[in-house]
Coordinates of N, CA and C in Angstrom, one line a residue:
M11 N -3.9 -1.9 24.9 CA -4.2 -0.7 24.1 C -3.1 0.3 24.1
P12 N -2.7 0.9 22.9 CA -1.6 1.9 22.9 C -2.0 3.0 23.8
A13 N -0.9 3.7 24.4 CA -1.2 4.8 25.3 C -2.0 5.9 24.7
S14 N -1.8 6.1 23.3 CA -2.5 7.2 22.7 C -4.0 7.0 22.8
S15 N -4.5 5.7 22.5 CA -5.9 5.4 22.6 C -6.4 5.6 24.0
A16 N -5.7 5.1 25.0 CA -6.1 5.2 26.4 C -6.3 6.7 26.8
R17 N -5.3 7.5 26.4 CA -5.4 8.9 26.7 C -6.6 9.6 26.1
A18 N -6.9 9.2 24.8 CA -8.0 9.8 24.1 C -9.3 9.4 24.7
V19 N -9.4 8.2 25.2 CA -10.7 7.8 25.9 C -10.8 8.5 27.2
A20 N -9.7 8.6 28.0 CA -9.7 9.2 29.3 C -10.0 10.7 29.2
S21 N -9.4 11.4 28.3 CA -9.5 12.8 28.3 C -10.7 13.3 27.5
G22 N -11.1 12.6 26.5 CA -12.1 13.0 25.6 C -11.7 14.2 24.8
A23 N -10.3 14.4 24.7 CA -9.8 15.6 24.0 C -10.0 15.5 22.5
A24 N -9.9 14.3 21.9 CA -10.1 14.1 20.5 C -11.2 13.2 20.2
P25 N -12.0 13.5 19.2 CA -13.1 12.6 18.8 C -12.6 11.3 18.4
L26 N -13.3 10.2 18.8 CA -12.9 8.9 18.4 C -13.8 8.5 17.2
L27 N -13.2 7.6 16.4 CA -13.9 7.3 15.1 C -14.4 5.9 15.1
S28 N -15.6 5.6 14.5 CA -16.1 4.3 14.3 C -15.4 3.6 13.2
I29 N -15.7 2.3 13.0 CA -15.1 1.6 11.9 C -15.5 2.3 10.5
G30 N -16.8 2.7 10.5 CA -17.3 3.3 9.2 C -16.5 4.6 8.9
Q31 N -16.3 5.4 10.0 CA -15.5 6.7 9.8 C -14.1 6.4 9.4
V32 N -13.5 5.4 9.9 CA -12.1 5.0 9.6 C -12.1 4.6 8.1
L33 N -13.0 3.8 7.7 CA -13.1 3.4 6.3 C -13.2 4.6 5.4
A34 N -14.1 5.5 5.8 CA -14.4 6.7 4.9 C -13.1 7.5 4.7
R35 N -12.2 7.5 5.8 CA -11.0 8.3 5.7 C -9.9 7.6 4.9
L36 N -9.8 6.3 5.0 CA -8.7 5.5 4.5 C -9.0 4.9 3.1
T37 N -10.2 4.5 2.8 CA -10.4 3.8 1.5 C -10.1 4.6 0.3
P38 N -10.2 6.0 0.3 CA -9.7 6.7 -0.9 C -8.3 6.4 -1.3
E39 N -7.5 6.1 -0.3 CA -6.1 5.7 -0.5 C -5.9 4.2 -0.6
F40 N -6.6 3.5 0.2 CA -6.5 2.0 0.3 C -7.8 1.4 -0.1
S41 N -8.0 1.2 -1.4 CA -9.4 0.8 -1.8 C -9.8 -0.6 -1.4
D42 N -8.8 -1.4 -1.0 CA -9.1 -2.8 -0.6 C -9.4 -3.0 0.8
L43 N -9.4 -1.8 1.6 CA -9.7 -1.9 3.0 C -11.1 -2.2 3.3
T44 N -11.4 -3.1 4.1 CA -12.8 -3.5 4.5 C -12.9 -3.6 6.0
P45 N -14.1 -3.7 6.5 CA -14.3 -3.9 8.0 C -13.6 -5.2 8.4
S46 N -13.7 -6.3 7.6 CA -13.1 -7.5 8.0 C -11.6 -7.4 8.0
K47 N -11.0 -6.6 7.1 CA -9.5 -6.5 7.2 C -9.1 -5.6 8.4
L48 N -9.9 -4.6 8.7 CA -9.6 -3.9 9.9 C -9.6 -4.8 11.2
R49 N -10.6 -5.6 11.3 CA -10.7 -6.5 12.4 C -9.5 -7.5 12.4
F50 N -9.1 -7.9 11.2 CA -8.0 -8.9 11.1 C -6.7 -8.2 11.6
L51 N -6.5 -6.9 11.2 CA -5.3 -6.2 11.7 C -5.3 -6.0 13.2
E52 N -6.5 -5.9 13.8 CA -6.6 -5.8 15.2 C -6.3 -7.2 15.8
E53 N -6.8 -8.2 15.2 CA -6.5 -9.6 15.7 C -5.0 -9.9 15.7
Q54 N -4.3 -9.3 14.7 CA -2.9 -9.5 14.6 C -2.1 -8.6 15.5
G55 N -2.7 -7.8 16.3 CA -2.0 -6.9 17.2 C -1.4 -5.7 16.6
L56 N -1.8 -5.3 15.4 CA -1.2 -4.1 14.8 C -1.9 -2.8 15.2
V57 N -3.1 -2.9 15.6 CA -3.8 -1.7 16.1 C -4.7 -2.2 17.2
S58 N -4.9 -1.3 18.3 CA -5.7 -1.7 19.4 C -6.7 -0.6 19.7
P59 N -7.8 -0.5 19.0 CA -8.8 0.6 19.2 C -9.4 0.4 20.6
A60 N -9.9 1.5 21.1 CA -10.7 1.5 22.4 C -12.0 0.9 22.1
R61 N -12.7 0.5 23.2 CA -14.0 -0.1 23.1 C -15.0 0.6 24.0
T62 N -16.2 0.8 23.5 CA -17.2 1.5 24.4 C -17.7 0.4 25.3
E63 N -18.6 0.8 26.2 CA -19.2 -0.1 27.2 C -20.0 -1.2 26.4
S64 N -20.5 -0.8 25.3 CA -21.3 -1.7 24.5 C -20.4 -2.6 23.6
G65 N -19.1 -2.4 23.6 CA -18.2 -3.2 22.8 C -17.9 -2.7 21.5
Y66 N -18.3 -1.5 21.1 CA -18.0 -1.0 19.8 C -16.6 -0.5 19.7
R67 N -15.9 -0.7 18.6 CA -14.6 -0.2 18.4 C -14.6 1.3 18.2
K68 N -13.6 2.0 18.8 CA -13.4 3.4 18.6 C -12.0 3.7 18.4
F69 N -11.7 4.4 17.2 CA -10.3 4.6 16.8 C -9.9 6.0 17.1
S70 N -8.7 6.2 17.6 CA -8.2 7.6 17.8 C -7.4 8.0 16.6
A71 N -7.0 9.3 16.6 CA -6.2 9.8 15.5 C -4.9 9.1 15.4
A72 N -4.3 8.7 16.5 CA -3.1 7.9 16.5 C -3.3 6.5 15.9
D73 N -4.5 5.9 16.2 CA -4.8 4.6 15.6 C -4.9 4.8 14.1
L74 N -5.5 5.9 13.6 CA -5.7 6.1 12.2 C -4.3 6.2 11.5
D75 N -3.4 7.0 12.1 CA -2.0 7.1 11.6 C -1.3 5.8 11.6
R76 N -1.5 5.0 12.6 CA -0.9 3.6 12.7 C -1.4 2.7 11.6
L77 N -2.7 2.8 11.3 CA -3.3 2.0 10.2 C -2.8 2.4 8.9
R78 N -2.7 3.7 8.7 CA -2.1 4.2 7.4 C -0.7 3.8 7.2
L79 N 0.1 3.7 8.3 CA 1.5 3.3 8.2 C 1.5 1.8 7.8
V80 N 0.7 1.0 8.5 CA 0.7 -0.4 8.2 C 0.3 -0.7 6.8
L81 N -0.8 -0.1 6.3 CA -1.3 -0.3 5.0 C -0.3 0.2 3.9
S82 N 0.4 1.3 4.2 CA 1.4 1.8 3.3 C 2.5 0.8 3.2
M83 N 3.0 0.3 4.3 CA 4.1 -0.7 4.2 C 3.7 -1.9 3.5
Q84 N 2.5 -2.4 3.7 CA 2.0 -3.5 2.9 C 2.0 -3.2 1.4
R85 N 1.4 -2.1 1.1 CA 1.2 -1.8 -0.4 C 2.5 -1.4 -1.1
D86 N 3.3 -0.6 -0.4 CA 4.5 0.0 -1.1 C 5.7 -0.9 -1.0
H87 N 5.8 -1.7 0.1 CA 7.0 -2.5 0.3 C 6.7 -4.0 0.3
Y88 N 5.4 -4.4 0.2 CA 5.0 -5.8 0.1 C 5.5 -6.6 1.4
L89 N 5.5 -5.9 2.5 CA 6.0 -6.5 3.7 C 4.9 -7.4 4.4
P90 N 5.3 -8.6 4.9 CA 4.4 -9.4 5.7 C 4.1 -8.7 7.0
L91 N 3.0 -9.1 7.6 CA 2.6 -8.5 8.9 C 3.5 -8.7 10.0
K92 N 4.2 -9.9 10.0 CA 5.1 -10.2 11.1 C 6.3 -9.2 11.1
V93 N 6.7 -8.8 9.9 CA 7.8 -7.8 9.8 C 7.3 -6.4 10.2
I94 N 6.1 -6.1 9.8 CA 5.5 -4.8 10.2 C 5.3 -4.7 11.7
R95 N 4.8 -5.8 12.3 CA 4.6 -5.9 13.7 C 5.9 -5.6 14.5
G96 N 7.0 -6.3 14.0 CA 8.3 -6.0 14.6 C 8.7 -4.6 14.6
Y97 N 8.5 -4.0 13.4 CA 8.8 -2.6 13.2 C 8.0 -1.7 14.2
L98 N 6.7 -2.0 14.3 CA 5.9 -1.2 15.2 C 6.3 -1.4 16.7
D99 N 6.6 -2.6 17.0 CA 7.1 -2.9 18.4 C 8.3 -2.1 18.7
D100 N 9.2 -2.0 17.8 CA 10.4 -1.2 18.0 C 10.1 0.3 18.1
L101 N 9.2 0.8 17.3 CA 8.7 2.2 17.4 C 8.1 2.4 18.8
D102 N 7.3 1.5 19.2 CA 6.6 1.7 20.5 C 7.6 1.7 21.7
A103 N 8.8 1.0 21.4 CA 9.8 0.9 22.5 C 10.7 2.2 22.4
G104 N 10.4 3.1 21.5 CA 11.2 4.3 21.4 C 12.5 4.2 20.6
L105 N 12.6 3.1 19.8 CA 13.7 2.9 18.9 C 13.5 3.6 17.5
S106 N 14.5 3.6 16.7 CA 14.4 4.1 15.3 C 14.7 3.0 14.3
P107 N 13.8 2.1 14.2 CA 14.1 0.9 13.3 C 14.0 1.3 11.8
T108 N 14.7 0.4 11.1 CA 14.6 0.4 9.6 C 14.0 -0.9 9.1
L109 N 13.4 -0.9 8.0 CA 12.8 -2.1 7.4 C 13.8 -2.9 6.6
P110 N 13.6 -4.1 6.2 CA 14.5 -4.9 5.4 C 14.9 -4.1 4.2
G111 N 16.2 -4.1 3.9 CA 16.7 -3.3 2.8 C 17.1 -1.9 3.2
G112 N 17.0 -1.6 4.5 CA 17.4 -0.3 5.0 C 16.4 0.8 4.7
V113 N 15.1 0.4 4.4 CA 14.1 1.3 4.1 C 13.5 1.9 5.4
T114 N 13.4 3.2 5.5 CA 12.8 3.9 6.6 C 11.6 4.6 6.1
P115 N 10.4 4.2 6.5 CA 9.1 4.9 6.1 C 9.2 6.4 6.2
G116 N 8.9 7.1 5.1 CA 8.9 8.5 5.2 C 7.7 9.1 5.8
P117 N 7.7 10.5 6.0 CA 6.6 11.2 6.5 C 5.3 11.0 5.7
S118 N 5.4 10.8 4.4 CA 4.2 10.7 3.6 C 3.4 9.5 4.0
M119 N 4.0 8.5 4.7 CA 3.2 7.3 5.1 C 2.3 7.7 6.2
L120 N 2.6 8.7 7.0 CA 1.8 9.2 8.1 C 1.0 10.4 7.8
G121 N 1.2 11.0 6.6 CA 0.5 12.2 6.3 C -0.9 12.0 5.8
T122 N -1.5 13.0 5.4 CA -2.9 12.9 4.9 C -2.8 12.4 3.5
V123 N -3.9 11.8 3.0 CA -4.0 11.3 1.7 C -3.9 12.4 0.7
R124 N -3.0 12.2 -0.4 CA -2.8 13.2 -1.4 C -3.7 12.8 -2.6
R125 N -4.4 13.8 -3.1 CA -5.2 13.6 -4.3 C -4.8 14.6 -5.3
L126 N -4.0 14.2 -6.3 CA -3.5 15.2 -7.3 C -4.3 15.2 -8.6
G127 N -4.7 16.4 -8.9 CA -5.3 16.6 -10.2 C -4.3 16.5 -11.3
R128 N -4.7 16.4 -12.5 CA -3.8 16.2 -13.7 C -2.7 17.2 -13.7
D129 N -3.1 18.5 -13.6 CA -2.0 19.5 -13.7 C -1.1 19.4 -12.5
D130 N -1.6 19.1 -11.3 CA -0.7 19.0 -10.2 C 0.3 17.8 -10.4
L131 N -0.3 16.7 -10.9 CA 0.6 15.5 -11.2 C 1.7 15.8 -12.2
L132 N 1.3 16.5 -13.2 CA 2.4 16.9 -14.2 C 3.4 17.8 -13.7
R133 N 3.0 18.7 -12.9 CA 3.9 19.7 -12.3 C 4.9 19.0 -11.3
E134 N 4.4 18.2 -10.4 CA 5.2 17.5 -9.4 C 6.1 16.5 -10.0
A135 N 5.7 15.9 -11.1 CA 6.6 14.9 -11.8 C 7.5 15.5 -12.8
S136 N 7.3 16.8 -13.1 CA 8.1 17.5 -14.1 C 7.9 16.8 -15.5
A137 N 6.7 16.4 -15.7 CA 6.4 15.6 -16.9 C 5.5 16.4 -17.9
S138 N 5.6 16.0 -19.2 CA 4.8 16.7 -20.2 C 3.4 16.0 -20.3
A139 N 2.4 16.7 -20.8 CA 1.1 16.2 -21.0 C 1.1 15.0 -21.9
S140 N 2.0 15.0 -22.9 CA 2.1 13.9 -23.9 C 2.6 12.7 -23.2
L141 N 3.5 12.8 -22.3 CA 4.1 11.6 -21.6 C 3.0 11.0 -20.8
L142 N 2.2 11.7 -20.1 CA 1.1 11.2 -19.3 C 0.1 10.5 -20.2
H143 N -0.2 11.1 -21.3 CA -1.1 10.5 -22.3 C -0.6 9.2 -22.8
D144 N 0.7 9.1 -23.1 CA 1.3 7.9 -23.6 C 1.3 6.8 -22.5
A145 N 1.5 7.2 -21.3 CA 1.5 6.3 -20.2 C 0.1 5.7 -20.0
V146 N -0.9 6.5 -20.1 CA -2.3 6.0 -20.0 C -2.6 5.1 -21.2
S147 N -2.2 5.5 -22.4 CA -2.4 4.7 -23.6 C -1.8 3.3 -23.5
A148 N -0.6 3.2 -22.8 CA 0.1 2.0 -22.6 C -0.3 1.2 -21.4
S149 N -1.3 1.7 -20.7 CA -1.9 1.1 -19.5 C -0.8 1.0 -18.4
I150 N 0.1 1.9 -18.4 CA 1.1 2.0 -17.3 C 0.5 2.8 -16.1
I151 N -0.2 3.8 -16.5 CA -1.0 4.6 -15.5 C -2.5 4.5 -15.9
L152 N -3.3 4.3 -14.9 CA -4.8 4.2 -15.3 C -5.4 5.6 -15.3
P153 N -6.3 5.9 -16.2 CA -6.9 7.2 -16.2 C -7.7 7.4 -15.0
A154 N -7.7 8.7 -14.5 CA -8.4 9.0 -13.3 C -8.6 10.5 -13.2
D155 N -9.6 10.9 -12.5 CA -9.8 12.4 -12.2 C -8.7 12.9 -11.2
Y156 N -8.4 12.0 -10.3 CA -7.3 12.4 -9.3 C -6.3 11.2 -9.2
Y157 N -5.1 11.6 -8.9 CA -4.0 10.6 -8.8 C -3.4 10.6 -7.5
G158 N -2.8 9.4 -7.1 CA -2.2 9.3 -5.8 C -0.7 9.2 -5.9
E159 N 0.0 8.9 -4.8 CA 1.5 8.8 -4.8 C 2.0 7.8 -5.7
D160 N 1.3 6.6 -5.9 CA 1.7 5.6 -6.8 C 1.9 6.2 -8.3
A161 N 0.9 6.8 -8.7 CA 0.9 7.4 -10.1 C 2.0 8.4 -10.2
L162 N 2.2 9.2 -9.1 CA 3.3 10.2 -9.2 C 4.6 9.6 -9.3
G163 N 4.9 8.5 -8.5 CA 6.1 7.8 -8.5 C 6.4 7.2 -9.9
V164 N 5.3 6.6 -10.5 CA 5.5 6.0 -11.8 C 5.8 7.0 -12.9
L165 N 5.1 8.2 -12.8 CA 5.3 9.2 -13.8 C 6.7 9.8 -13.7
R166 N 7.2 10.0 -12.5 CA 8.6 10.4 -12.3 C 9.6 9.5 -12.9
A167 N 9.3 8.2 -12.7 CA 10.2 7.2 -13.3 C 10.2 7.2 -14.8
L168 N 9.0 7.4 -15.3 CA 8.9 7.5 -16.8 C 9.6 8.7 -17.4
V169 N 9.6 9.8 -16.6 CA 10.4 11.0 -17.0 C 11.9 10.6 -17.1
E170 N 12.4 9.9 -16.1 CA 13.8 9.5 -16.2 C 14.1 8.5 -17.3
L171 N 13.2 7.6 -17.5 CA 13.4 6.6 -18.5 C 13.3 7.2 -19.9
Q172 N 12.5 8.2 -20.0 CA 12.4 8.9 -21.3 C 13.8 9.5 -21.7
R173 N 14.5 10.0 -20.7 CA 15.8 10.6 -20.9 C 16.8 9.5 -21.5
S174 N 16.5 8.3 -21.2 CA 17.4 7.2 -21.8 C 16.8 6.6 -23.0
G175 N 15.8 7.2 -23.6 CA 15.2 6.7 -24.8 C 14.1 5.7 -24.6
I176 N 13.7 5.4 -23.4 CA 12.7 4.4 -23.1 C 11.3 5.1 -23.0
E177 N 10.4 4.8 -23.8 CA 9.1 5.5 -23.9 C 8.0 4.5 -23.3
P178 N 6.9 5.1 -22.9 CA 5.8 4.2 -22.3 C 5.4 3.1 -23.2
R179 N 5.4 3.3 -24.6 CA 5.0 2.3 -25.5 C 6.0 1.0 -25.4
H180 N 7.2 1.3 -25.0 CA 8.1 0.2 -24.8 C 7.8 -0.7 -23.6
L181 N 6.9 -0.2 -22.7 CA 6.6 -0.9 -21.5 C 5.2 -1.5 -21.5
R182 N 4.6 -1.6 -22.6 CA 3.3 -2.2 -22.7 C 3.2 -3.6 -22.1
G183 N 4.3 -4.3 -22.3 CA 4.4 -5.7 -21.7 C 4.3 -5.8 -20.2
F184 N 4.6 -4.6 -19.6 CA 4.6 -4.7 -18.1 C 3.2 -4.9 -17.6
R185 N 2.2 -4.4 -18.2 CA 0.8 -4.6 -17.7 C 0.5 -6.1 -17.9
G186 N 0.8 -6.7 -19.0 CA 0.6 -8.1 -19.2 C 1.3 -9.0 -18.2
A187 N 2.6 -8.6 -17.9 CA 3.3 -9.3 -16.9 C 2.7 -9.2 -15.5
A188 N 2.2 -8.0 -15.2 CA 1.5 -7.8 -13.9 C 0.2 -8.7 -13.8
E189 N -0.5 -8.8 -14.9 CA -1.7 -9.6 -14.9 C -1.4 -11.1 -14.8
R190 N -0.3 -11.5 -15.4 CA 0.1 -12.9 -15.2 C 0.5 -13.2 -13.8
E191 N 1.2 -12.3 -13.1 CA 1.5 -12.5 -11.7 C 0.3 -12.5 -10.9
L192 N -0.7 -11.6 -11.2 CA -2.0 -11.7 -10.5 C -2.6 -13.0 -10.6
G193 N -2.5 -13.6 -11.8 CA -3.1 -14.9 -12.0 C -2.5 -16.0 -11.1
L194 N -1.2 -15.9 -10.9 CA -0.4 -16.8 -10.0 C -0.9 -16.6 -8.6
I195 N -1.1 -15.4 -8.2 CA -1.5 -15.1 -6.8 C -2.9 -15.6 -6.6
E196 N -3.8 -15.4 -7.6 CA -5.2 -15.8 -7.4 C -5.3 -17.4 -7.3
S197 N -4.4 -18.0 -8.1 CA -4.4 -19.5 -8.1 C -4.0 -20.0 -6.7
A198 N -3.0 -19.3 -6.1 CA -2.5 -19.7 -4.8 C -3.5 -19.5 -3.7
L199 N -4.4 -18.6 -4.0 CA -5.4 -18.2 -2.9 C -6.7 -19.0 -3.1
V200 N -6.8 -19.9 -4.0 CA -8.1 -20.6 -4.3 C -8.6 -21.2 -3.0
P201 N -7.8 -22.0 -2.2 CA -8.3 -22.6 -1.0 C -9.0 -21.7 0.0
L202 N -8.4 -20.5 0.1 CA -8.9 -19.5 1.1 C -10.1 -18.8 0.4
S203 N -10.0 -18.5 -0.9 CA -11.1 -17.7 -1.5 C -12.4 -18.5 -1.5
R204 N -12.3 -19.8 -1.4 CA -13.6 -20.6 -1.4 C -14.3 -20.4 -0.1
R205 N -13.7 -20.0 0.9 CA -14.3 -19.8 2.2 C -14.9 -18.4 2.2
K206 N -16.1 -18.3 2.7 CA -16.9 -17.0 2.6 C -16.8 -16.2 3.9
D207 N -16.1 -16.7 5.0 CA -16.1 -15.9 6.2 C -15.1 -14.8 6.1
A208 N -15.4 -13.7 6.9 CA -14.6 -12.5 6.8 C -13.1 -12.7 7.2
S209 N -12.9 -13.6 8.2 CA -11.5 -13.9 8.6 C -10.7 -14.5 7.4
S210 N -11.3 -15.4 6.7 CA -10.6 -16.0 5.5 C -10.3 -15.0 4.4
R211 N -11.2 -14.1 4.2 CA -11.0 -13.0 3.2 C -9.8 -12.1 3.6
A212 N -9.8 -11.8 4.9 CA -8.7 -10.9 5.4 C -7.4 -11.7 5.3
K213 N -7.3 -13.0 5.6 CA -6.1 -13.7 5.5 C -5.7 -13.9 4.1
A214 N -6.6 -14.0 3.2 CA -6.3 -14.1 1.8 C -5.6 -12.8 1.3
A215 N -6.1 -11.6 1.8 CA -5.6 -10.3 1.4 C -4.1 -10.2 1.9
E216 N -3.9 -10.7 3.1 CA -2.5 -10.7 3.7 C -1.6 -11.6 2.9
M217 N -2.1 -12.8 2.6 CA -1.3 -13.8 1.9 C -0.9 -13.2 0.5
A218 N -1.9 -12.5 -0.2 CA -1.7 -11.9 -1.5 C -0.5 -11.0 -1.4
V219 N -0.4 -10.1 -0.4 CA 0.7 -9.2 -0.3 C 2.0 -9.9 -0.1
E220 N 2.0 -11.0 0.7 CA 3.2 -11.7 1.0 C 3.7 -12.4 -0.3
I221 N 2.8 -13.0 -1.1 CA 3.2 -13.7 -2.3 C 3.7 -12.6 -3.3
A222 N 3.1 -11.5 -3.4 CA 3.5 -10.4 -4.3 C 4.9 -10.0 -3.9
G223 N 5.2 -9.9 -2.6 CA 6.6 -9.6 -2.2 C 7.6 -10.6 -2.6
Q224 N 7.3 -11.9 -2.5 CA 8.2 -12.9 -2.9 C 8.4 -12.9 -4.4
L225 N 7.4 -12.6 -5.2 CA 7.5 -12.5 -6.6 C 8.4 -11.4 -7.0
E226 N 8.3 -10.3 -6.2 CA 9.2 -9.1 -6.4 C 10.6 -9.5 -6.2
V227 N 10.9 -10.3 -5.1 CA 12.3 -10.7 -4.8 C 12.8 -11.5 -6.0
V228 N 12.1 -12.4 -6.6 CA 12.5 -13.2 -7.7 C 12.8 -12.4 -8.9
R229 N 11.8 -11.5 -9.2 CA 12.0 -10.6 -10.4 C 13.2 -9.7 -10.2
S230 N 13.4 -9.1 -9.1 CA 14.6 -8.3 -8.9 C 15.9 -9.0 -9.0
S231 N 15.9 -10.3 -8.5 CA 17.1 -11.1 -8.7 C 17.4 -11.4 -10.1
L232 N 16.4 -11.7 -10.9 CA 16.6 -12.0 -12.3 C 17.1 -10.8 -13.1
I233 N 16.6 -9.6 -12.7 CA 17.0 -8.4 -13.4 C 18.5 -8.1 -13.0
R234 N 18.8 -8.3 -11.7 CA 20.2 -8.1 -11.3 C 21.2 -9.1 -12.0
S235 N 20.7 -10.3 -12.2 CA 21.6 -11.3 -12.9 C 21.8 -10.9 -14.3
A236 N 20.7 -10.4 -15.0 CA 20.8 -10.0 -16.4 C 21.7 -8.7 -16.5
L237 N 21.7 -7.8 -15.5 CA 22.5 -6.7 -15.5 C 24.0 -7.1 -15.4
G238 N 24.2 -8.1 -14.6 CA 25.6 -8.6 -14.5 C 26.2 -9.1 -15.8
R239 N 25.3 -9.7 -16.6 CA 25.8 -10.2 -17.9 C 26.1 -9.0 -18.8
L240 N 25.4 -7.9 -18.7 CA 25.6 -6.8 -19.6 C 27.0 -6.1 -19.3
T241 N 27.4 -6.2 -18.1 CA 28.7 -5.5 -17.7 C 29.9 -6.4 -17.9
K242 N 29.7 -7.6 -18.3 CA 30.9 -8.5 -18.6 C 31.5 -8.3 -19.9

């Protein structure tokens, strides 16, 4: 058990959270989080919640931050759990590790969930209302009452692309390409998806992230190769 969880149990200084309370706090940002995935992350040694005398899991505030970090690294950097585990081990040892590619997770990974209204999103991205409308029409950003960091990052990128004459309508094919990649991932997961136990579902979710990461490596390499031809 991490020292933070042990201290929370011993002192009673901070309220501990049940699995249901953890899900309530994290699923607005990580919609695919389920009880089985939480248990799977525990089995993989990425979080070690305290246990009551009856055996119920209880999560501290530090556990919640750790889960948010793990889930963010999976979602934002497509990192496999073994890489994330190594990063966390280094953190626990007092080191200042970086992720593959020199990435250092920023404070936002450990902060509270951000929910941006439309006006807040436009202001933070320095974007026009028409650009957001075009992005939604092109299915680059999905319509919503509130937006998260992903949408903010995409809209900021669209602002920069617009300066180069690239509009959201030029990117309509991106949604189709993403759906085709999803189809590849789903096909690869058929053997696991046929099993109905919670462990298999959690493993399928982890494998999906790993496959998506490998597809990203291939895609990035192809783009770099194409860029090389442009400069010759």
